[in-house]
């Protein structure tokens, strides 16, 4: 013992003292295989102003993008269509039209980058003139009328080649309707990743800019969960498991890590988390200002979601992180 040190029995710093020691003692890790890149598809390629570095891709540019993503080792992509207003109506007809933009995109990704797992978002909002996830009648979002449309949409995505459909609408009973419809159409191998605990969050703003899909009236509080609540997430989990979900998701990620942890402790199926557009945009803004350092910020945010119990992470950083990953 040197002159000025005292006797302290437990010194946790010993285990942190060298780089290789720290490396070997890590409890959590994040690798490209844990990550899913959300991608927006549109008629023409364009930058998304509120999400620096993210684009809406034309089919041609999408083909190139997914080949690059495949080579980076990502788990997969989640596809969202951005449509012109003239294709939107009150029941989201374009969403169930065979050969629509999203179907073309799904088939293209499976052809150009067969190694990627293709997830598709299932909800009415990209196709809805009301900007809501379900059918609107008399100012209300109608649960049961929406179920059949979601089921048809899911079968359409499966026919185009989707590996997993991901209902993000928060209607009650949709996982069961979708499972029955998929099985009925012969797609028993197509999985369902349910947005199980999706909160009515302020953090979806930039995404709604990207798709021009903001609600035309009101908000989504009658179907998305109240940020004040956590017990409901366990009820939603139980329902989704009983209805046949293969994976369950918490959304957003940051601010909701208690929910990620609680689902990971209670779920018999893998838990996914969505680091949403607002999380990404806030990080971008701070990085651009020079207030936070990019690589360590991204790594820490993804690692913390894995530490909370997420198996996979939907994140707009998937490509960038995977490029920097060694
Ligand atoms: C809509 C949907 C939303 C997101 C994914 N699917 C937006 C919403 O519920 O309004 C948000 C994703 C993000 O913010 O990155 N069904």
mmCIF file of C-alpha atoms and ligand atoms in Angstrom:
data_model
loop_
_atom_site.group_PDB
_atom_site.id
_atom_site.type_symbol
_atom_site.label_atom_id
_atom_site.label_comp_id
_atom_site.label_asym_id
_atom_site.label_seq_id
_atom_site.Cartn_x
_atom_site.Cartn_y
_atom_site.Cartn_z
ATOM 1 C CA UNK A 1 0.000 0.000 0.000
ATOM 2 C CA UNK A 2 1.432 3.336 -0.964
ATOM 3 C CA UNK A 3 1.743 5.979 1.703
ATOM 4 C CA UNK A 4 -1.365 7.970 1.018
ATOM 5 C CA UNK A 5 -3.821 5.151 0.163
ATOM 6 C CA UNK A 6 -6.347 3.900 2.642
ATOM 7 C CA UNK A 7 -7.763 0.425 2.997
ATOM 8 C CA UNK A 8 -11.053 0.032 1.132
ATOM 9 C CA UNK A 9 -12.226 -3.584 0.830
ATOM 10 C CA UNK A 10 -14.300 -3.204 -2.299
ATOM 11 C CA UNK A 11 -12.813 -1.179 -5.126
ATOM 12 C CA UNK A 12 -15.074 -1.552 -8.221
ATOM 13 C CA UNK A 13 -12.579 0.526 -10.171
ATOM 14 C CA UNK A 14 -10.193 -2.464 -10.328
ATOM 15 C CA UNK A 15 -12.484 -4.088 -12.890
ATOM 16 C CA UNK A 16 -12.500 -0.938 -14.970
ATOM 17 C CA UNK A 17 -8.788 -0.330 -14.972
ATOM 18 C CA UNK A 18 -7.812 -1.656 -18.438
ATOM 19 C CA UNK A 19 -9.382 -1.620 -21.827
ATOM 20 C CA UNK A 20 -9.345 -5.398 -22.492
ATOM 21 C CA UNK A 21 -10.623 -6.083 -19.022
ATOM 22 C CA UNK A 22 -13.541 -3.737 -19.650
ATOM 23 C CA UNK A 23 -14.170 -5.320 -23.027
ATOM 24 C CA UNK A 24 -14.374 -8.804 -21.594
ATOM 25 C CA UNK A 25 -16.668 -7.776 -18.767
ATOM 26 C CA UNK A 26 -19.342 -6.077 -20.888
ATOM 27 C CA UNK A 27 -22.832 -7.368 -20.087
ATOM 28 C CA UNK A 28 -24.532 -5.890 -23.152
ATOM 29 C CA UNK A 29 -23.492 -5.358 -26.706
ATOM 30 C CA UNK A 30 -24.939 -4.014 -29.883
ATOM 31 C CA UNK A 31 -24.110 -5.352 -33.318
ATOM 32 C CA UNK A 32 -25.522 -4.687 -36.798
ATOM 33 C CA UNK A 33 -27.471 -7.960 -36.534
ATOM 34 C CA UNK A 34 -29.553 -6.387 -33.756
ATOM 35 C CA UNK A 35 -30.619 -3.467 -35.931
ATOM 36 C CA UNK A 36 -33.464 -2.776 -38.311
ATOM 37 C CA UNK A 37 -33.361 0.306 -40.559
ATOM 38 C CA UNK A 38 -36.716 2.002 -41.198
ATOM 39 C CA UNK A 39 -36.915 3.145 -44.821
ATOM 40 C CA UNK A 40 -39.383 5.452 -46.549
ATOM 41 C CA UNK A 41 -40.407 4.706 -50.105
ATOM 42 C CA UNK A 42 -41.846 7.304 -52.487
ATOM 43 C CA UNK A 43 -42.274 8.174 -56.165
ATOM 44 C CA UNK A 44 -39.094 10.219 -56.132
ATOM 45 C CA UNK A 45 -36.043 10.365 -53.907
ATOM 46 C CA UNK A 46 -35.963 13.363 -51.563
ATOM 47 C CA UNK A 47 -34.263 14.363 -48.339
ATOM 48 C CA UNK A 48 -36.379 14.543 -45.180
ATOM 49 C CA UNK A 49 -35.665 17.946 -43.687
ATOM 50 C CA UNK A 50 -36.547 17.127 -40.077
ATOM 51 C CA UNK A 51 -34.516 13.899 -40.189
ATOM 52 C CA UNK A 52 -31.065 14.878 -41.484
ATOM 53 C CA UNK A 53 -29.439 12.040 -43.418
ATOM 54 C CA UNK A 54 -32.732 10.180 -43.978
ATOM 55 C CA UNK A 55 -34.489 10.058 -47.320
ATOM 56 C CA UNK A 56 -37.613 9.039 -49.064
ATOM 57 C CA UNK A 57 -36.340 6.585 -51.679
ATOM 58 C CA UNK A 58 -37.571 5.986 -55.192
ATOM 59 C CA UNK A 59 -37.692 2.277 -56.052
ATOM 60 C CA UNK A 60 -34.534 2.617 -58.113
ATOM 61 C CA UNK A 61 -32.582 4.204 -55.275
ATOM 62 C CA UNK A 62 -34.104 1.784 -52.766
ATOM 63 C CA UNK A 63 -32.591 -1.122 -54.692
ATOM 64 C CA UNK A 64 -29.131 0.345 -54.273
ATOM 65 C CA UNK A 65 -29.661 1.272 -50.640
ATOM 66 C CA UNK A 66 -30.771 -2.184 -49.523
ATOM 67 C CA UNK A 67 -27.848 -3.861 -51.242
ATOM 68 C CA UNK A 68 -25.542 -1.671 -49.200
ATOM 69 C CA UNK A 69 -27.477 -2.376 -46.007
ATOM 70 C CA UNK A 70 -27.309 -6.102 -46.641
ATOM 71 C CA UNK A 71 -23.549 -5.938 -47.023
ATOM 72 C CA UNK A 72 -23.286 -4.089 -43.692
ATOM 73 C CA UNK A 73 -24.827 -7.032 -41.862
ATOM 74 C CA UNK A 74 -28.054 -5.446 -40.561
ATOM 75 C CA UNK A 75 -30.895 -7.720 -39.538
ATOM 76 C CA UNK A 76 -33.330 -6.029 -41.860
ATOM 77 C CA UNK A 77 -35.451 -3.100 -42.904
ATOM 78 C CA UNK A 78 -38.907 -1.824 -42.084
ATOM 79 C CA UNK A 79 -40.715 -0.237 -45.008
ATOM 80 C CA UNK A 80 -43.101 2.733 -45.001
ATOM 81 C CA UNK A 81 -44.740 4.267 -48.084
ATOM 82 C CA UNK A 82 -45.013 8.040 -48.586
ATOM 83 C CA UNK A 83 -47.965 8.782 -50.851
ATOM 84 C CA UNK A 84 -49.374 11.834 -52.598
ATOM 85 C CA UNK A 85 -52.621 13.144 -51.134
ATOM 86 C CA UNK A 86 -54.627 12.128 -54.203
ATOM 87 C CA UNK A 87 -54.025 8.462 -53.331
ATOM 88 C CA UNK A 88 -55.435 8.864 -49.814
ATOM 89 C CA UNK A 89 -59.038 8.295 -48.805
ATOM 90 C CA UNK A 90 -61.064 7.661 -45.662
ATOM 91 C CA UNK A 91 -60.637 3.873 -45.657
ATOM 92 C CA UNK A 92 -57.070 3.691 -46.950
ATOM 93 C CA UNK A 93 -58.026 1.924 -50.205
ATOM 94 C CA UNK A 94 -54.545 2.323 -51.655
ATOM 95 C CA UNK A 95 -53.187 0.251 -48.777
ATOM 96 C CA UNK A 96 -55.047 -2.846 -49.932
ATOM 97 C CA UNK A 97 -54.540 -2.383 -53.663
ATOM 98 C CA UNK A 98 -52.393 -5.169 -55.124
ATOM 99 C CA UNK A 99 -49.316 -3.771 -56.829
ATOM 100 C CA UNK A 100 -49.201 -0.589 -54.753
ATOM 101 C CA UNK A 101 -45.894 1.181 -54.111
ATOM 102 C CA UNK A 102 -45.194 -0.682 -50.892
ATOM 103 C CA UNK A 103 -45.780 -4.084 -52.507
ATOM 104 C CA UNK A 104 -43.344 -3.164 -55.265
ATOM 105 C CA UNK A 105 -40.816 -2.095 -52.649
ATOM 106 C CA UNK A 106 -41.192 -5.325 -50.662
ATOM 107 C CA UNK A 107 -40.656 -7.473 -53.753
ATOM 108 C CA UNK A 108 -37.681 -5.359 -54.781
ATOM 109 C CA UNK A 109 -35.952 -5.677 -51.418
ATOM 110 C CA UNK A 110 -36.446 -9.447 -51.378
ATOM 111 C CA UNK A 111 -34.990 -9.632 -54.887
ATOM 112 C CA UNK A 112 -32.007 -7.307 -54.447
ATOM 113 C CA UNK A 113 -31.103 -8.088 -50.827
ATOM 114 C CA UNK A 114 -32.509 -11.518 -49.988
ATOM 115 C CA UNK A 115 -30.478 -11.705 -46.778
ATOM 116 C CA UNK A 116 -32.404 -8.866 -45.136
ATOM 117 C CA UNK A 117 -35.466 -9.560 -43.011
ATOM 118 C CA UNK A 118 -38.310 -7.439 -44.372
ATOM 119 C CA UNK A 119 -40.731 -5.935 -41.854
ATOM 120 C CA UNK A 120 -43.690 -3.899 -43.073
ATOM 121 C CA UNK A 121 -45.686 -1.383 -41.088
ATOM 122 C CA UNK A 122 -49.397 -2.160 -40.980
ATOM 123 C CA UNK A 123 -51.716 0.760 -40.220
ATOM 124 C CA UNK A 124 -53.960 3.065 -42.217
ATOM 125 C CA UNK A 125 -52.177 6.367 -41.673
ATOM 126 C CA UNK A 126 -49.960 6.535 -44.798
ATOM 127 C CA UNK A 127 -53.093 5.898 -46.900
ATOM 128 C CA UNK A 128 -55.683 7.759 -44.831
ATOM 129 C CA UNK A 129 -57.007 11.182 -45.833
ATOM 130 C CA UNK A 130 -57.745 11.676 -42.117
ATOM 131 C CA UNK A 131 -54.166 10.896 -41.112
ATOM 132 C CA UNK A 132 -55.353 8.328 -38.574
ATOM 133 C CA UNK A 133 -54.350 4.706 -38.111
ATOM 134 C CA UNK A 134 -57.922 3.458 -38.320
ATOM 135 C CA UNK A 135 -61.171 4.211 -40.117
ATOM 136 C CA UNK A 136 -62.732 7.476 -38.962
ATOM 137 C CA UNK A 137 -66.496 7.852 -38.696
ATOM 138 C CA UNK A 138 -68.361 10.639 -36.898
ATOM 139 C CA UNK A 139 -65.085 11.885 -35.519
ATOM 140 C CA UNK A 140 -64.227 8.526 -33.958
ATOM 141 C CA UNK A 141 -61.586 5.970 -34.841
ATOM 142 C CA UNK A 142 -63.539 2.778 -35.385
ATOM 143 C CA UNK A 143 -61.786 -0.267 -34.009
ATOM 144 C CA UNK A 144 -63.641 -3.201 -35.497
ATOM 145 C CA UNK A 145 -64.118 -1.726 -38.967
ATOM 146 C CA UNK A 146 -60.371 -1.259 -39.150
ATOM 147 C CA UNK A 147 -59.459 -4.866 -38.300
ATOM 148 C CA UNK A 148 -60.489 -6.301 -41.623
ATOM 149 C CA UNK A 149 -58.522 -3.682 -43.563
ATOM 150 C CA UNK A 150 -55.407 -4.373 -41.471
ATOM 151 C CA UNK A 151 -55.804 -8.085 -42.115
ATOM 152 C CA UNK A 152 -56.146 -7.537 -45.871
ATOM 153 C CA UNK A 153 -53.136 -5.235 -45.856
ATOM 154 C CA UNK A 154 -51.086 -7.865 -44.055
ATOM 155 C CA UNK A 155 -51.991 -10.581 -46.541
ATOM 156 C CA UNK A 156 -51.038 -8.235 -49.376
ATOM 157 C CA UNK A 157 -47.630 -7.604 -47.786
ATOM 158 C CA UNK A 158 -47.141 -11.336 -47.295
ATOM 159 C CA UNK A 159 -47.983 -11.987 -50.948
ATOM 160 C CA UNK A 160 -45.388 -9.400 -51.955
ATOM 161 C CA UNK A 161 -42.770 -11.221 -49.854
ATOM 162 C CA UNK A 162 -42.765 -9.607 -46.392
ATOM 163 C CA UNK A 163 -41.183 -11.743 -43.668
ATOM 164 C CA UNK A 164 -42.919 -9.974 -40.775
ATOM 165 C CA UNK A 165 -45.877 -7.646 -40.691
ATOM 166 C CA UNK A 166 -45.728 -5.054 -37.943
ATOM 167 C CA UNK A 167 -49.120 -3.634 -36.942
ATOM 168 C CA UNK A 168 -48.517 -0.172 -35.484
ATOM 169 C CA UNK A 169 -52.139 0.961 -35.256
ATOM 170 C CA UNK A 170 -53.016 -0.047 -31.661
ATOM 171 C CA UNK A 171 -56.528 -1.274 -32.539
ATOM 172 C CA UNK A 172 -57.760 -3.936 -30.103
ATOM 173 C CA UNK A 173 -57.749 -7.475 -31.482
ATOM 174 C CA UNK A 174 -55.682 -6.774 -34.562
ATOM 175 C CA UNK A 175 -52.974 -9.360 -33.962
ATOM 176 C CA UNK A 176 -55.567 -12.144 -33.922
ATOM 177 C CA UNK A 177 -57.351 -10.844 -37.054
ATOM 178 C CA UNK A 178 -54.050 -10.627 -38.875
ATOM 179 C CA UNK A 179 -52.868 -14.070 -37.731
ATOM 180 C CA UNK A 180 -56.116 -15.714 -38.841
ATOM 181 C CA UNK A 181 -56.065 -13.940 -42.206
ATOM 182 C CA UNK A 182 -52.422 -14.830 -42.861
ATOM 183 C CA UNK A 183 -53.017 -18.483 -41.995
ATOM 184 C CA UNK A 184 -56.157 -18.564 -44.063
ATOM 185 C CA UNK A 185 -54.220 -17.274 -47.072
ATOM 186 C CA UNK A 186 -51.494 -19.871 -46.564
ATOM 187 C CA UNK A 187 -48.905 -17.569 -44.979
ATOM 188 C CA UNK A 188 -48.364 -19.464 -41.757
ATOM 189 C CA UNK A 189 -44.617 -18.709 -41.937
ATOM 190 C CA UNK A 190 -45.043 -14.947 -42.075
ATOM 191 C CA UNK A 191 -44.525 -13.519 -38.601
ATOM 192 C CA UNK A 192 -46.189 -10.738 -36.651
ATOM 193 C CA UNK A 193 -44.149 -8.175 -34.810
ATOM 194 C CA UNK A 194 -46.756 -6.288 -32.835
ATOM 195 C CA UNK A 195 -46.312 -2.707 -31.712
ATOM 196 C CA UNK A 196 -47.526 -3.824 -28.305
ATOM 197 C CA UNK A 197 -46.843 -0.794 -26.133
ATOM 198 C CA UNK A 198 -47.000 2.153 -28.477
ATOM 199 C CA UNK A 199 -47.392 5.444 -26.683
ATOM 200 C CA UNK A 200 -49.114 8.643 -27.839
ATOM 201 C CA UNK A 201 -45.790 10.439 -28.062
ATOM 202 C CA UNK A 202 -44.576 13.847 -29.179
ATOM 203 C CA UNK A 203 -41.566 12.076 -30.641
ATOM 204 C CA UNK A 204 -43.305 10.965 -33.871
ATOM 205 C CA UNK A 205 -43.358 14.493 -35.326
ATOM 206 C CA UNK A 206 -40.508 14.134 -37.846
ATOM 207 C CA UNK A 207 -41.891 10.784 -39.081
ATOM 208 C CA UNK A 208 -45.247 12.423 -39.773
ATOM 209 C CA UNK A 209 -43.385 15.105 -41.765
ATOM 210 C CA UNK A 210 -41.627 12.364 -43.721
ATOM 211 C CA UNK A 211 -44.915 10.734 -44.725
ATOM 212 C CA UNK A 212 -47.053 13.856 -44.571
ATOM 213 C CA UNK A 213 -49.295 11.736 -42.346
ATOM 214 C CA UNK A 214 -50.134 13.970 -39.394
ATOM 215 C CA UNK A 215 -53.733 13.559 -38.129
ATOM 216 C CA UNK A 216 -56.059 16.036 -39.860
ATOM 217 C CA UNK A 217 -58.029 16.446 -36.639
ATOM 218 C CA UNK A 218 -57.471 15.563 -33.006
ATOM 219 C CA UNK A 219 -54.688 13.287 -31.870
ATOM 220 C CA UNK A 220 -54.043 9.571 -31.445
ATOM 221 C CA UNK A 221 -54.777 9.385 -27.723
ATOM 222 C CA UNK A 222 -57.868 7.177 -28.035
ATOM 223 C CA UNK A 223 -55.765 4.349 -29.406
ATOM 224 C CA UNK A 224 -52.102 4.902 -28.533
ATOM 225 C CA UNK A 225 -51.159 4.502 -24.876
ATOM 226 C CA UNK A 226 -50.965 7.265 -22.298
ATOM 227 C CA UNK A 227 -47.325 8.135 -21.455
ATOM 228 C CA UNK A 228 -48.381 8.221 -17.800
ATOM 229 C CA UNK A 229 -49.118 4.486 -17.713
ATOM 230 C CA UNK A 230 -47.081 1.333 -17.449
ATOM 231 C CA UNK A 231 -49.469 -1.404 -16.218
ATOM 232 C CA UNK A 232 -51.423 -1.277 -19.458
ATOM 233 C CA UNK A 233 -48.277 -2.378 -21.253
ATOM 234 C CA UNK A 234 -48.502 -5.708 -19.420
ATOM 235 C CA UNK A 235 -52.134 -6.105 -20.444
ATOM 236 C CA UNK A 236 -51.244 -5.340 -24.055
ATOM 237 C CA UNK A 237 -48.412 -7.865 -23.801
ATOM 238 C CA UNK A 238 -50.709 -10.583 -22.515
ATOM 239 C CA UNK A 239 -53.235 -9.925 -25.271
ATOM 240 C CA UNK A 240 -50.648 -9.873 -28.044
ATOM 241 C CA UNK A 241 -49.066 -13.099 -26.831
ATOM 242 C CA UNK A 242 -52.464 -14.791 -26.666
ATOM 243 C CA UNK A 243 -53.376 -13.480 -30.097
ATOM 244 C CA UNK A 244 -50.226 -14.939 -31.644
ATOM 245 C CA UNK A 245 -47.566 -12.208 -31.791
ATOM 246 C CA UNK A 246 -44.083 -13.554 -32.573
ATOM 247 C CA UNK A 247 -42.345 -10.453 -31.256
ATOM 248 C CA UNK A 248 -43.544 -7.481 -29.249
ATOM 249 C CA UNK A 249 -42.392 -3.909 -29.513
ATOM 250 C CA UNK A 250 -42.123 -0.888 -27.258
ATOM 251 C CA UNK A 251 -42.203 2.540 -28.865
ATOM 252 C CA UNK A 252 -40.631 5.092 -28.433
ATOM 253 C CA UNK A 253 -37.382 3.820 -26.918
ATOM 254 C CA UNK A 254 -35.874 6.522 -24.732
ATOM 255 C CA UNK A 255 -38.272 7.807 -22.027
ATOM 256 C CA UNK A 256 -39.867 4.301 -22.134
ATOM 257 C CA UNK A 257 -37.014 2.075 -21.034
ATOM 258 C CA UNK A 258 -38.863 1.047 -17.892
ATOM 259 C CA UNK A 259 -41.449 -0.444 -20.249
ATOM 260 C CA UNK A 260 -38.770 -2.180 -22.326
ATOM 261 C CA UNK A 261 -37.382 -3.675 -19.141
ATOM 262 C CA UNK A 262 -40.743 -4.742 -17.819
ATOM 263 C CA UNK A 263 -41.749 -6.399 -21.100
ATOM 264 C CA UNK A 264 -38.393 -8.117 -21.389
ATOM 265 C CA UNK A 265 -38.891 -9.559 -17.895
ATOM 266 C CA UNK A 266 -42.395 -10.767 -18.681
ATOM 267 C CA UNK A 267 -42.439 -11.652 -22.355
ATOM 268 C CA UNK A 268 -41.949 -15.201 -23.628
ATOM 269 C CA UNK A 269 -41.169 -13.786 -27.093
ATOM 270 C CA UNK A 270 -38.391 -11.376 -28.104
ATOM 271 C CA UNK A 271 -38.866 -7.700 -27.341
ATOM 272 C CA UNK A 272 -38.114 -5.095 -29.981
ATOM 273 C CA UNK A 273 -37.824 -1.378 -29.393
ATOM 274 C CA UNK A 274 -38.259 1.510 -31.830
ATOM 275 C CA UNK A 275 -35.888 4.432 -31.423
ATOM 276 C CA UNK A 276 -38.258 6.812 -33.170
ATOM 277 C CA UNK A 277 -37.863 9.803 -35.441
ATOM 278 C CA UNK A 278 -37.943 12.408 -32.659
ATOM 279 C CA UNK A 279 -35.189 10.642 -30.745
ATOM 280 C CA UNK A 280 -33.109 10.584 -33.906
ATOM 281 C CA UNK A 281 -33.802 14.219 -34.780
ATOM 282 C CA UNK A 282 -32.938 15.453 -31.280
ATOM 283 C CA UNK A 283 -29.656 13.592 -31.436
ATOM 284 C CA UNK A 284 -28.932 14.968 -34.912
ATOM 285 C CA UNK A 285 -29.611 18.519 -33.762
ATOM 286 C CA UNK A 286 -27.240 18.256 -30.812
ATOM 287 C CA UNK A 287 -24.564 16.608 -32.967
ATOM 288 C CA UNK A 288 -24.907 19.304 -35.616
ATOM 289 C CA UNK A 289 -24.489 21.996 -32.971
ATOM 290 C CA UNK A 290 -21.345 20.276 -31.785
ATOM 291 C CA UNK A 291 -22.872 19.799 -28.328
ATOM 292 C CA UNK A 292 -22.714 16.000 -28.327
ATOM 293 C CA UNK A 293 -20.256 13.628 -29.962
ATOM 294 C CA UNK A 294 -21.843 11.489 -32.646
ATOM 295 C CA UNK A 295 -20.344 8.019 -32.459
ATOM 296 C CA UNK A 296 -20.312 7.750 -28.688
ATOM 297 C CA UNK A 297 -23.825 9.193 -28.454
ATOM 298 C CA UNK A 298 -25.272 6.731 -30.970
ATOM 299 C CA UNK A 299 -23.465 3.795 -29.421
ATOM 300 C CA UNK A 300 -24.567 4.715 -25.904
ATOM 301 C CA UNK A 301 -28.187 5.210 -26.908
ATOM 302 C CA UNK A 302 -28.365 1.851 -28.708
ATOM 303 C CA UNK A 303 -26.471 0.037 -25.998
ATOM 304 C CA UNK A 304 -28.811 1.388 -23.346
ATOM 305 C CA UNK A 305 -31.807 0.019 -25.241
ATOM 306 C CA UNK A 306 -30.162 -3.398 -25.423
ATOM 307 C CA UNK A 307 -29.289 -3.198 -21.709
ATOM 308 C CA UNK A 308 -32.944 -2.452 -20.953
ATOM 309 C CA UNK A 309 -33.859 -5.796 -22.503
ATOM 310 C CA UNK A 310 -34.487 -5.202 -26.203
ATOM 311 C CA UNK A 311 -33.389 -7.970 -28.545
ATOM 312 C CA UNK A 312 -33.722 -5.862 -31.656
ATOM 313 C CA UNK A 313 -33.774 -2.132 -32.268
ATOM 314 C CA UNK A 314 -35.544 -0.281 -35.040
ATOM 315 C CA UNK A 315 -33.371 2.783 -35.483
ATOM 316 C CA UNK A 316 -32.600 5.411 -38.113
ATOM 317 C CA UNK A 317 -28.958 4.996 -37.073
ATOM 318 C CA UNK A 318 -28.834 1.358 -38.218
ATOM 319 C CA UNK A 319 -26.852 2.071 -41.380
ATOM 320 C CA UNK A 320 -24.540 4.645 -39.864
ATOM 321 C CA UNK A 321 -23.820 2.574 -36.759
ATOM 322 C CA UNK A 322 -23.128 -0.514 -38.845
ATOM 323 C CA UNK A 323 -20.686 1.416 -41.021
ATOM 324 C CA UNK A 324 -18.751 2.557 -37.976
ATOM 325 C CA UNK A 325 -18.974 -0.871 -36.351
ATOM 326 C CA UNK A 326 -15.833 -2.931 -36.363
HETATM 327 C C1 LIG B 1 -47.932 4.933 -37.749
HETATM 328 C C2 LIG B 1 -46.522 4.899 -37.316
HETATM 329 C C3 LIG B 1 -45.890 5.983 -36.710
HETATM 330 C C4 LIG B 1 -44.574 5.618 -36.527
HETATM 331 C C5 LIG B 1 -44.419 4.317 -37.014
HETATM 332 N N1 LIG B 1 -45.648 3.884 -37.486
HETATM 333 C C6 LIG B 1 -46.400 7.332 -36.373
HETATM 334 C C7 LIG B 1 -47.609 7.516 -35.613
HETATM 335 O O1 LIG B 1 -48.097 6.623 -34.922
HETATM 336 O O2 LIG B 1 -48.150 8.610 -35.712
HETATM 337 C C8 LIG B 1 -43.545 6.524 -35.935
HETATM 338 C C9 LIG B 1 -42.133 6.213 -36.178
HETATM 339 C C10 LIG B 1 -41.195 7.310 -35.890
HETATM 340 O O3 LIG B 1 -41.539 8.367 -35.316
HETATM 341 O O4 LIG B 1 -40.027 7.125 -36.223
HETATM 342 N N2 LIG B 1 -48.687 3.885 -37.803
#
